[in-house]
Coordinates of C-alpha atoms in Angstrom, one line a residue:
Chain G
M181 CA -13.9 -29.5 95.7
Q182 CA -14.3 -28.1 99.2
Q183 CA -16.9 -25.3 99.6
A184 CA -15.4 -21.9 100.0
Q185 CA -15.8 -20.4 103.5
V186 CA -16.1 -16.7 104.4
Q187 CA -15.8 -15.8 108.0
I188 CA -16.9 -12.4 109.4
Y189 CA -16.1 -10.9 112.7
G190 CA -17.9 -7.9 114.2
L191 CA -19.7 -7.1 111.0
E192 CA -23.4 -6.2 111.4
G193 CA -26.1 -4.3 109.6
V194 CA -26.8 -3.9 105.9
I195 CA -23.4 -5.1 104.7
A196 CA -23.7 -8.3 106.8
E197 CA -27.2 -8.9 105.4
R198 CA -25.9 -8.4 101.8
L199 CA -23.1 -10.9 102.5
R200 CA -25.7 -13.4 103.7
E201 CA -27.7 -13.0 100.5
L202 CA -24.5 -13.3 98.5
A203 CA -23.6 -16.5 100.3
L204 CA -26.9 -18.0 99.3
A205 CA -26.6 -16.9 95.7
Q206 CA -22.9 -17.9 95.3
R207 CA -23.1 -21.0 97.5
F208 CA -20.3 -20.3 99.9
W209 CA -20.4 -20.9 103.6
L210 CA -20.7 -17.8 105.7
R211 CA -19.7 -18.0 109.3
E212 CA -20.4 -15.1 111.6
T213 CA -18.8 -14.4 115.0
S214 CA -19.0 -11.5 117.3
Q215 CA -16.8 -12.9 120.1
F216 CA -13.1 -12.7 119.5
A217 CA -12.3 -16.0 121.2
A218 CA -14.9 -17.8 119.0
C219 CA -13.5 -16.1 115.9
R220 CA -10.0 -17.1 116.7
N221 CA -11.0 -20.7 117.4
L222 CA -12.9 -21.0 114.1
V223 CA -9.9 -19.6 112.2
Q224 CA -7.7 -22.2 113.9
T225 CA -9.9 -25.2 113.4
S226 CA -11.1 -24.5 109.9
P227 CA -9.3 -21.8 108.1
P228 CA -11.6 -19.7 105.9
S229 CA -10.9 -18.6 102.3
V230 CA -11.8 -15.0 103.1
F231 CA -11.7 -13.6 106.6
V232 CA -13.4 -10.2 107.1
F233 CA -13.0 -8.5 110.4
V234 CA -13.9 -5.1 111.8
L235 CA -11.1 -3.5 113.7
G236 CA -11.8 -1.7 116.8
R237 CA -13.0 -3.7 119.8
D238 CA -9.6 -4.9 120.9
V239 CA -7.1 -3.7 118.2
E240 CA -4.1 -5.4 119.6
K241 CA -5.7 -8.8 119.7
E242 CA -7.3 -8.3 116.3
L243 CA -4.1 -7.2 114.6
S244 CA -2.1 -10.0 116.3
L245 CA -4.6 -12.5 114.8
L246 CA -4.2 -10.8 111.4
E247 CA -0.5 -11.2 111.7
Q248 CA -0.7 -14.8 112.6
V249 CA -3.2 -15.6 109.9
H250 CA -0.9 -14.0 107.3
A251 CA 2.1 -15.9 108.6
S252 CA 0.5 -19.3 109.1
L253 CA -2.4 -19.5 106.7
P254 CA -1.3 -18.2 103.3
G255 CA -4.5 -19.5 101.7
T256 CA -6.7 -17.2 103.8
K257 CA -7.3 -13.7 102.4
V258 CA -7.9 -11.1 105.2
I259 CA -10.0 -8.0 104.8
A260 CA -9.6 -5.5 107.6
V261 CA -12.5 -3.1 107.9
G262 CA -12.2 0.2 109.9
E263 CA -15.0 2.0 111.6
A264 CA -13.4 5.4 111.4
D265 CA -10.7 7.1 109.3
N266 CA -7.5 6.1 111.0
P267 CA -4.6 6.2 108.5
A268 CA -2.0 4.9 110.9
L269 CA -4.1 1.8 111.9
A270 CA -5.0 1.2 108.2
G271 CA -1.3 1.4 107.3
L272 CA -0.5 -1.1 110.0
A273 CA -3.1 -3.5 108.8
W274 CA -1.6 -3.4 105.4
D275 CA 1.8 -4.0 106.8
L276 CA 0.7 -7.0 108.8
G277 CA -0.6 -8.8 105.7
A278 CA -4.2 -7.8 105.0
A279 CA -5.2 -8.6 101.4
Y280 CA -7.3 -5.4 101.5
V281 CA -7.9 -2.6 104.1
L282 CA -11.2 -1.0 103.8
F283 CA -11.2 2.2 105.9
P284 CA -13.1 5.4 105.4
P285 CA -13.2 7.4 103.2
T286 CA -13.5 4.2 101.0
P287 CA -17.2 3.3 101.3
R288 CA -17.9 0.1 103.2
D289 CA -20.4 -1.2 100.7
R290 CA -17.5 -2.1 98.4
L291 CA -16.9 -5.0 100.8
V292 CA -19.4 -7.3 99.0
E293 CA -17.7 -6.9 95.7
L294 CA -14.3 -7.4 97.3
V295 CA -15.4 -10.6 99.0
L296 CA -16.7 -11.9 95.7
H297 CA -13.4 -11.2 94.0
L298 CA -11.3 -12.8 96.7
L299 CA -13.3 -16.0 96.8
P300 CA -11.3 -18.9 95.2
R301 CA -12.4 -19.6 91.7
M302 CA -14.6 -22.6 91.7
S303 CA -14.0 -25.2 89.0
A304 CA -17.1 -26.4 87.2
Chain X
M207 CA 53.8 -4.6 116.5
N208 CA 50.1 -5.5 116.4
E209 CA 50.2 -6.5 120.1
S210 CA 51.6 -3.1 121.1
M211 CA 48.9 -1.4 119.0
S212 CA 46.2 -3.4 120.6
D213 CA 47.6 -2.6 124.1
T214 CA 47.4 1.1 123.4
F215 CA 44.2 1.0 121.5
R216 CA 41.7 3.4 123.1
W217 CA 38.4 1.9 122.4
Q218 CA 36.5 4.7 124.1
G219 CA 38.1 7.3 121.9
F220 CA 37.3 5.1 118.9
F221 CA 33.6 5.0 119.8
Q222 CA 33.6 8.7 120.6
K223 CA 34.5 9.4 117.0
A224 CA 31.5 7.5 115.7
E225 CA 28.6 9.6 114.5
Q226 CA 26.2 6.8 115.4
P227 CA 24.9 6.7 119.0
V228 CA 26.5 3.7 120.7
L229 CA 26.0 2.2 124.2
L230 CA 27.8 -0.6 125.9
L231 CA 26.0 -2.6 128.6
N232 CA 27.3 -5.3 130.9
R233 CA 25.6 -8.6 131.3
Q234 CA 23.4 -7.2 134.0
R235 CA 22.2 -4.6 131.5
R236 CA 23.9 -1.8 133.3
V237 CA 25.5 1.0 131.3
L238 CA 29.3 0.8 131.0
F239 CA 29.7 3.4 128.3
V240 CA 27.9 5.7 125.9
N241 CA 29.5 7.8 123.2
R242 CA 29.0 11.5 122.5
A243 CA 26.6 10.8 119.7
W244 CA 24.4 8.9 122.2
E245 CA 24.7 11.9 124.7
A246 CA 23.6 14.3 122.0
C247 CA 20.8 12.1 120.8
T248 CA 19.3 11.5 124.3
G249 CA 20.3 14.7 126.1
L250 CA 21.8 12.6 128.9
T251 CA 25.5 12.4 129.8
L252 CA 27.6 9.3 130.5
A253 CA 28.0 10.4 134.1
E254 CA 24.3 10.5 134.5
V255 CA 23.6 7.0 133.2
K256 CA 26.8 5.0 134.0
G257 CA 25.9 2.0 136.1
R258 CA 22.2 2.4 135.7
A259 CA 20.2 -0.5 134.4
C260 CA 18.4 -0.6 131.1
R261 CA 15.2 -2.6 131.7
R262 CA 12.0 -2.8 129.8
R263 CA 8.9 -1.3 131.6
S264 CA 5.3 -2.2 130.9
S265 CA 4.5 1.5 130.6
T266 CA 6.9 4.4 130.2
A267 CA 4.3 7.1 130.4
S268 CA 4.8 7.7 134.1
L269 CA 8.6 7.5 134.0
E270 CA 11.0 10.3 134.3
R271 CA 12.6 11.1 130.9
D272 CA 16.0 9.6 131.8
E273 CA 14.3 6.4 133.0
A274 CA 12.2 6.2 129.9
I275 CA 15.3 6.6 127.7
L276 CA 17.1 3.8 129.5
A277 CA 14.0 1.6 129.2
A278 CA 14.0 2.3 125.4
C279 CA 17.6 1.2 125.3
A280 CA 16.9 -2.1 127.1
P281 CA 18.1 -5.2 125.2
P282 CA 15.4 -7.7 124.2
A283 CA 15.5 -11.4 125.3
D284 CA 17.1 -12.4 122.1
A285 CA 20.2 -10.3 122.8
L286 CA 20.4 -11.6 126.4
A287 CA 20.3 -15.1 124.9
G288 CA 23.4 -14.2 122.8
R289 CA 21.6 -13.6 119.5
P290 CA 22.2 -10.4 117.5
C291 CA 18.9 -8.6 116.9
K292 CA 17.3 -5.3 115.9
V293 CA 14.4 -3.7 117.7
R294 CA 12.4 -0.5 117.0
R295 CA 11.4 1.7 120.0
R296 CA 9.5 4.9 120.3
V297 CA 11.8 7.8 121.4
P298 CA 10.4 9.0 124.7
Q299 CA 8.5 12.3 124.4
S300 CA 9.1 12.4 120.6
A301 CA 7.3 11.4 117.4
N302 CA 10.5 9.7 116.2
W303 CA 11.6 6.1 116.6
W304 CA 14.9 4.4 117.3
E305 CA 16.0 1.3 115.5
I306 CA 18.5 -0.3 117.9
Q307 CA 20.9 -3.0 116.7
F308 CA 22.1 -5.1 119.7
L309 CA 25.3 -7.2 119.3
P310 CA 25.9 -9.6 122.3
L311 CA 29.5 -10.0 123.2
M312 CA 30.1 -13.6 124.2
G313 CA 32.9 -14.9 126.4
S314 CA 33.8 -18.5 127.3
A315 CA 31.5 -18.3 130.3
G316 CA 28.6 -16.8 128.4
L317 CA 27.4 -13.3 127.9
L318 CA 30.0 -10.6 128.6
G319 CA 28.0 -7.6 127.6
I320 CA 25.9 -6.1 124.8
L321 CA 26.8 -3.4 122.3
G322 CA 23.9 -1.3 121.0
S323 CA 23.9 1.1 118.2
I324 CA 21.0 3.4 117.5
H325 CA 19.6 4.6 114.1
V326 CA 17.1 7.4 114.4
L327 CA 14.0 7.0 112.3
V328 CA 12.4 10.4 111.7
A329 CA 8.6 10.0 111.6
P330 CA 7.0 10.9 108.3
K331 CA 5.4 14.3 108.6
E332 CA 1.9 13.1 107.5
T333 CA 1.7 10.3 110.0
P334 CA 0.8 11.3 113.5
P335 CA 2.1 8.9 116.2
A336 CA -1.2 7.3 116.5
V337 CA 0.0 3.7 116.7
P338 CA 0.9 2.6 120.2
E339 CA 4.3 1.0 120.9
R340 CA 2.8 -2.4 121.6
L341 CA 1.4 -2.4 118.1
M342 CA 4.7 -1.4 116.7
A343 CA 6.2 -4.4 118.5
L344 CA 3.7 -6.5 116.5
R345 CA 5.0 -4.9 113.4
D346 CA 8.5 -5.7 114.4
R347 CA 7.6 -9.3 115.0
H348 CA 6.1 -9.5 111.5
A349 CA 9.2 -7.8 110.0
A350 CA 11.4 -10.3 111.8
R351 CA 9.7 -13.1 109.8
H352 CA 10.9 -11.5 106.6
R353 CA 14.7 -11.2 106.8
L354 CA 17.1 -12.0 104.0
D355 CA 19.6 -13.1 106.6
D356 CA 17.5 -16.1 107.3
L357 CA 18.0 -17.4 103.7
E358 CA 21.0 -19.7 103.3
P359 CA 22.3 -19.7 99.8
H360 CA 22.7 -23.4 99.0
S361 CA 22.8 -22.9 95.2
P362 CA 24.1 -20.4 92.7
A363 CA 20.5 -19.3 91.9
M364 CA 19.9 -18.5 95.6
E365 CA 23.2 -16.7 95.9
R366 CA 22.2 -14.6 92.9
L367 CA 18.8 -14.0 94.4
L368 CA 20.3 -12.7 97.6
E369 CA 22.8 -10.5 95.9
Q370 CA 20.0 -9.0 93.7
A371 CA 17.7 -8.6 96.7
R372 CA 20.3 -6.7 98.7
L373 CA 21.0 -4.5 95.7
A374 CA 17.3 -3.8 95.2
A375 CA 17.0 -2.9 98.9
Q376 CA 19.5 -0.1 98.4
T377 CA 17.5 1.6 95.7
R378 CA 13.9 2.9 95.3
I379 CA 13.5 1.9 91.7
A380 CA 10.7 -0.4 90.7
I381 CA 11.7 -4.0 90.4
T382 CA 10.2 -7.2 89.2
I383 CA 10.1 -10.6 90.9
V384 CA 9.3 -13.7 88.9
G385 CA 8.6 -17.1 90.3
E386 CA 6.0 -19.9 90.3
P387 CA 2.9 -19.5 92.5
G388 CA 3.8 -20.0 96.1
A389 CA 7.6 -19.8 95.5
G390 CA 8.0 -16.9 98.0
K391 CA 7.8 -13.8 96.0
Q392 CA 5.8 -11.8 98.5
W393 CA 8.2 -13.0 101.3
L394 CA 11.1 -11.7 99.2
A395 CA 9.3 -8.4 98.5
R396 CA 8.7 -7.9 102.2
A397 CA 12.3 -8.8 103.0
I398 CA 13.6 -6.2 100.5
H399 CA 11.2 -3.6 102.0
N400 CA 12.4 -4.4 105.5
L401 CA 16.0 -3.9 104.4
G402 CA 15.5 -0.7 102.5
D403 CA 15.3 2.9 103.8
R404 CA 11.5 3.0 103.6
R405 CA 11.1 0.2 106.2
Q406 CA 9.6 2.6 108.8
R407 CA 6.7 3.0 106.4
N408 CA 4.2 0.3 105.6
F409 CA 4.1 -2.5 103.0
A410 CA 0.9 -3.1 101.0
C411 CA 0.4 -6.2 98.9
L412 CA -2.1 -5.7 96.1
D413 CA -3.3 -8.6 94.0
A414 CA -4.4 -7.2 90.7
E415 CA -5.9 -10.6 89.8
R416 CA -8.2 -10.8 92.8
I417 CA -8.9 -7.2 93.9
P418 CA -11.5 -5.2 91.9
P419 CA -9.7 -2.6 89.8
A420 CA -11.6 0.3 91.2
L421 CA -10.3 -0.5 94.7
L422 CA -6.8 -0.8 93.5
A423 CA -6.7 2.7 92.0
D424 CA -6.7 4.6 95.3
L425 CA -3.6 2.9 96.5
L426 CA -1.9 2.5 93.2
F427 CA -2.0 6.1 92.4
Y428 CA -1.4 7.0 96.0
P429 CA -3.8 9.6 97.5
I430 CA -4.6 7.0 100.1
A431 CA -1.2 5.3 100.1
Q432 CA 0.4 8.6 101.1
R433 CA -2.0 9.1 104.0
Q434 CA -1.5 5.6 105.2
A435 CA 2.3 5.9 105.0
I436 CA 2.7 3.1 102.5
G437 CA 6.4 2.8 101.7
T438 CA 6.2 -0.1 99.3
I439 CA 3.4 -1.3 97.1
Y440 CA 3.8 -4.9 96.0
L441 CA 1.7 -5.4 93.0
R442 CA 1.0 -9.0 92.0
E443 CA 0.2 -9.8 88.4
P444 CA 0.0 -6.3 86.9
S445 CA -1.1 -7.8 83.6
Y446 CA -4.6 -8.1 85.1
L447 CA -4.9 -4.3 85.4
P448 CA -6.9 -2.5 82.7
R449 CA -4.5 -1.3 80.0
E450 CA -5.3 2.4 80.6
W451 CA -4.2 1.8 84.2
Q452 CA -1.1 0.0 83.1
A453 CA -0.3 3.1 81.0
R454 CA -0.9 5.3 84.1
L455 CA 1.3 3.2 86.2
V456 CA 4.1 3.5 83.6
E457 CA 3.9 7.3 84.0
V458 CA 4.1 6.9 87.8
L459 CA 7.1 4.6 87.5
Q460 CA 8.9 6.8 85.0
R461 CA 8.8 9.7 87.4
A462 CA 11.6 10.1 89.9
P463 CA 10.0 8.8 93.2
G464 CA 9.4 11.6 95.7
P465 CA 10.2 11.1 99.4
D466 CA 6.5 10.4 100.2
E467 CA 5.7 8.3 97.2
P468 CA 5.6 4.5 97.5
R469 CA 8.2 2.3 95.9
Y470 CA 6.7 -0.4 93.5
I471 CA 7.6 -4.1 93.4
V472 CA 5.7 -6.1 90.8
S473 CA 5.6 -9.8 90.5
H474 CA 4.6 -12.4 87.9
H475 CA 4.1 -16.1 88.3
S476 CA 5.1 -16.7 84.6
D477 CA 7.6 -15.0 82.3
P478 CA 6.5 -11.4 81.9
R479 CA 7.8 -11.4 78.3
R480 CA 5.1 -13.9 77.4
E481 CA 2.5 -11.7 78.9
V482 CA 3.8 -8.8 76.8
Q483 CA 3.7 -11.0 73.7
A484 CA 0.2 -12.1 74.5
G485 CA -0.8 -8.5 74.7
R486 CA -1.9 -8.7 78.4
L487 CA 1.0 -6.6 79.7
L488 CA 2.2 -3.3 78.3
E489 CA 5.8 -3.5 77.2
E490 CA 6.4 -0.1 78.6
L491 CA 5.2 -1.3 82.0
H492 CA 7.5 -4.3 81.9
C493 CA 10.4 -2.2 80.9
A494 CA 9.7 0.4 83.6
A495 CA 9.6 -2.2 86.3
S496 CA 12.3 -4.5 85.3
A497 CA 15.6 -2.6 85.8
V498 CA 16.2 -5.4 88.4
T499 CA 14.4 -8.7 87.8
I500 CA 14.8 -11.3 90.5
V501 CA 13.9 -14.9 89.7
V502 CA 12.8 -17.0 92.7
P503 CA 13.6 -20.6 92.1
P504 CA 10.9 -23.2 92.8
L505 CA 11.1 -25.3 95.9
R506 CA 12.0 -28.4 94.0
E507 CA 15.3 -26.6 92.9
R508 CA 16.2 -25.7 96.5
L509 CA 15.4 -28.7 98.5
A510 CA 18.5 -28.1 100.6
D511 CA 16.3 -25.3 102.2
L512 CA 13.6 -27.9 103.1
P513 CA 14.7 -28.6 106.8
R514 CA 14.8 -24.9 107.6
L515 CA 11.5 -24.2 106.0
I516 CA 9.9 -27.2 107.8
D517 CA 11.2 -25.8 111.1
V518 CA 9.9 -22.3 110.3
F519 CA 6.4 -23.5 109.2
L520 CA 6.1 -25.8 112.2
K521 CA 6.8 -22.9 114.6
R522 CA 4.3 -20.7 112.8
S523 CA 1.7 -23.4 112.8
H524 CA 2.2 -23.7 116.6
E525 CA 1.3 -20.0 117.0
L526 CA -2.2 -20.7 115.8
Q527 CA -2.6 -24.3 117.2
V528 CA -3.0 -25.4 120.7
H529 CA -1.0 -28.5 119.9
A530 CA 2.8 -28.2 119.7
V531 CA 4.6 -30.2 117.1
N532 CA 8.4 -30.4 117.4
G533 CA 9.5 -32.3 114.3
I534 CA 8.9 -34.7 111.5
G535 CA 9.3 -38.5 111.6
S536 CA 11.9 -40.0 109.3
E537 CA 9.4 -41.7 106.9
A538 CA 7.3 -38.5 106.7
G539 CA 10.6 -36.5 106.1
N540 CA 11.5 -38.8 103.2
V541 CA 8.1 -38.2 101.6
L542 CA 8.4 -34.5 102.0
R543 CA 11.9 -34.6 100.4
T544 CA 10.8 -36.6 97.4
H545 CA 7.6 -34.6 96.6
P546 CA 8.0 -32.2 93.6
W547 CA 6.0 -29.5 95.4
P548 CA 4.2 -28.0 92.4
G549 CA 2.6 -25.5 94.8
N550 CA 6.0 -24.6 96.3
L551 CA 6.3 -23.1 99.8
R552 CA 2.5 -22.4 100.1
D553 CA 1.8 -26.1 99.3
L554 CA 4.4 -27.2 101.9
Q555 CA 3.0 -24.8 104.5
D556 CA -0.5 -26.0 103.9
V557 CA 0.5 -29.7 104.2
L558 CA 2.4 -29.0 107.5
T559 CA -0.4 -26.9 109.0
E560 CA -3.0 -29.5 108.1
A561 CA -0.7 -32.3 109.5
C562 CA -0.2 -30.3 112.7
R563 CA -3.9 -30.0 113.1
H564 CA -4.4 -33.8 112.7
T565 CA -1.5 -35.3 114.5
K566 CA -1.9 -36.5 118.1
S567 CA 1.8 -36.8 118.8
E568 CA 4.6 -34.3 119.0
R569 CA 6.0 -35.3 115.6
I570 CA 4.4 -35.5 112.2
E571 CA 4.3 -39.1 111.1
L572 CA 3.6 -40.6 107.7
A573 CA 0.0 -41.2 108.6
D574 CA -0.6 -37.5 109.2
L575 CA 0.4 -36.5 105.7
P576 CA -2.3 -36.2 102.9
F577 CA -2.8 -39.3 100.8
Y578 CA -1.6 -37.7 97.5
L579 CA 1.8 -37.1 99.1
K580 CA 2.2 -40.7 100.2
Q581 CA 1.3 -41.9 96.7
S582 CA 4.2 -39.9 95.2
T583 CA 6.0 -42.2 92.7
L584 CA 9.2 -40.1 92.2
P585 CA 12.5 -41.8 92.8
A586 CA 13.7 -41.5 96.4
E587 CA 16.6 -39.2 95.5
R588 CA 18.3 -38.0 92.3
R589 CA 21.6 -39.9 92.1
L590 CA 24.8 -38.1 91.1
P591 CA 27.3 -40.8 90.1
L592 CA 30.5 -38.9 89.9
D593 CA 32.5 -41.3 87.7
T594 CA 29.7 -41.5 85.1
L595 CA 29.2 -37.7 85.0
L596 CA 33.0 -37.1 84.7
E597 CA 33.2 -39.6 81.8
Q598 CA 30.4 -37.8 80.1
V599 CA 32.1 -34.5 80.5
E600 CA 35.5 -35.9 79.3
R601 CA 33.8 -37.5 76.2
R602 CA 32.1 -34.1 75.3
L603 CA 35.4 -32.3 75.7
I604 CA 37.3 -34.8 73.5
E605 CA 34.6 -34.6 70.9
L606 CA 34.8 -30.8 70.9
A607 CA 38.6 -30.8 70.6
L608 CA 38.4 -33.2 67.7
K609 CA 35.8 -31.0 66.0
L610 CA 37.8 -27.9 66.5
T611 CA 40.9 -29.5 65.0
Q612 CA 39.0 -31.3 62.2
G613 CA 39.9 -34.6 63.8
N614 CA 43.7 -34.0 64.1
Q615 CA 44.6 -36.0 67.2
T616 CA 48.0 -34.4 67.7
R617 CA 46.5 -30.9 67.8
A618 CA 43.5 -32.1 69.8
A619 CA 45.8 -33.6 72.4
E620 CA 47.7 -30.2 72.5
L621 CA 44.4 -28.4 72.9
L622 CA 43.4 -30.7 75.8
D623 CA 46.8 -30.4 77.3
I624 CA 47.4 -34.1 77.5
W625 CA 49.8 -36.6 75.7
R626 CA 48.6 -38.0 72.4
P627 CA 48.7 -41.7 73.6
R628 CA 46.4 -40.8 76.5
L629 CA 44.0 -39.1 74.0
M630 CA 44.1 -42.2 71.9
R631 CA 43.3 -44.5 74.8
R632 CA 40.4 -42.4 75.9
M633 CA 39.1 -42.2 72.3
E634 CA 39.3 -45.9 72.1
K635 CA 37.4 -46.3 75.4
F636 CA 34.6 -43.9 74.2
G637 CA 34.5 -45.4 70.7
L638 CA 35.6 -42.1 69.0
K639 CA 37.5 -41.8 65.8
G640 CA 39.6 -39.0 64.4
T641 CA 40.1 -38.2 60.7
E642 CA 43.7 -39.5 60.7
E643 CA 42.4 -43.0 61.3
Q644 CA 39.5 -42.4 59.0
G645 CA 41.8 -41.1 56.3
A646 CA 44.2 -44.0 56.8

């Protein structure tokens, strides 16, 4: 069975570190990108099982990628993470096909648990 | 009589009576006519806008109000190409939106003009207009991928599905969608949402099987759903919810939905009654959500849809790929047609996306398909020999008639509305015997 892949875009700090630890413990492949073009390229060439991206650098491009991933890659679960409380943007991310939208006031540290649940079940 | 009526028919007066704002453009997108409802809606008169062009602008912020309104009424490329379409535009200097339906009027030499009718969408009070128009265009593009009109009912099951989905879209009651994994349940839920009166609000898909229960609660019981203007919550596999939450959801579903509360659509990939029997799903929850239950047939039972689906998935795949693929080779097409598709549409889309990634040509050939598909041992096509099938039906009917008449051939012939000698000939052919002969 192919190893599960998690791709993160724009995520830094403690949460990213905890995801790295989780990747080691749970043996999934974690790919990190901070450039949008590289992120898009990776999604195209090797679709991840879970795609976590932080909304905010270029919202239009990011949401457009979310929309395309939802339409073209049904096996990829997308988690949209927001920096600030923005109900309209969060609602739009839901609408465009995010599997979960993690915006304040929901604490961001729930992300690790969420990624773990969204990973495909590995057969023994 | 009809001709004289059509000669005197005053179409302008007809449109003036309409409560819906209507505008008529010529093929150069210039205004020919607007009705009174349009004038009331925009604050502009026919005299002010007649002959002026409705063209999209990259930014309407710096435009005068009348120019901005005409830009908002501009037909999209689809309408100019002769295809009816619907777009959503921000009303200039307002928090509201217009949903404009464009109907191209075609003549023998091409486009004659375009009729547009406007439906005003009043923005929900709790959602400030924080989403720019270019992002709403993205939302419209996504909504256009989920339209019931794109489904072609090739079978009674699909006809029933379409009827039920249209009915469901007219209500706000909770509904249930049942279908195998990957059969298109989420697609259908989105299409129902897009057809309903809550389409200006958002659609959220929650997978109770894969999302931690604590994270589901905020949305399911809607303090956050209300803020994020969620109009429909599509809940997959509610049997995975803790039982106390299922009970809480029952309470929510049994209340009359308020104007700001989301509508619920639940889905199951197996028969929900079995989930109830197994104790995983509360019967009350199943009852509360199943006033309308729509069964989505698996792909293998609607293979007539396959060419359309292949076309859709190839186009979608192209959006994420640099390499454009235009079609499928005949051998590859045969393989796709004969595969049973246990993973349904999701499986088909995965296969096509992967094949598009691998192929070097503009068509997907047999070599681009995964090995397991090429090894498929199913017969090329299910045969439907008409004569054999008709004979089977005839034999069953004769047997039934003889059974109903206790083998009396005369009465059986009357029942079948045929002459007795004919019945005897057919009985002889099928090796059937009635009681008269048996008794004799």
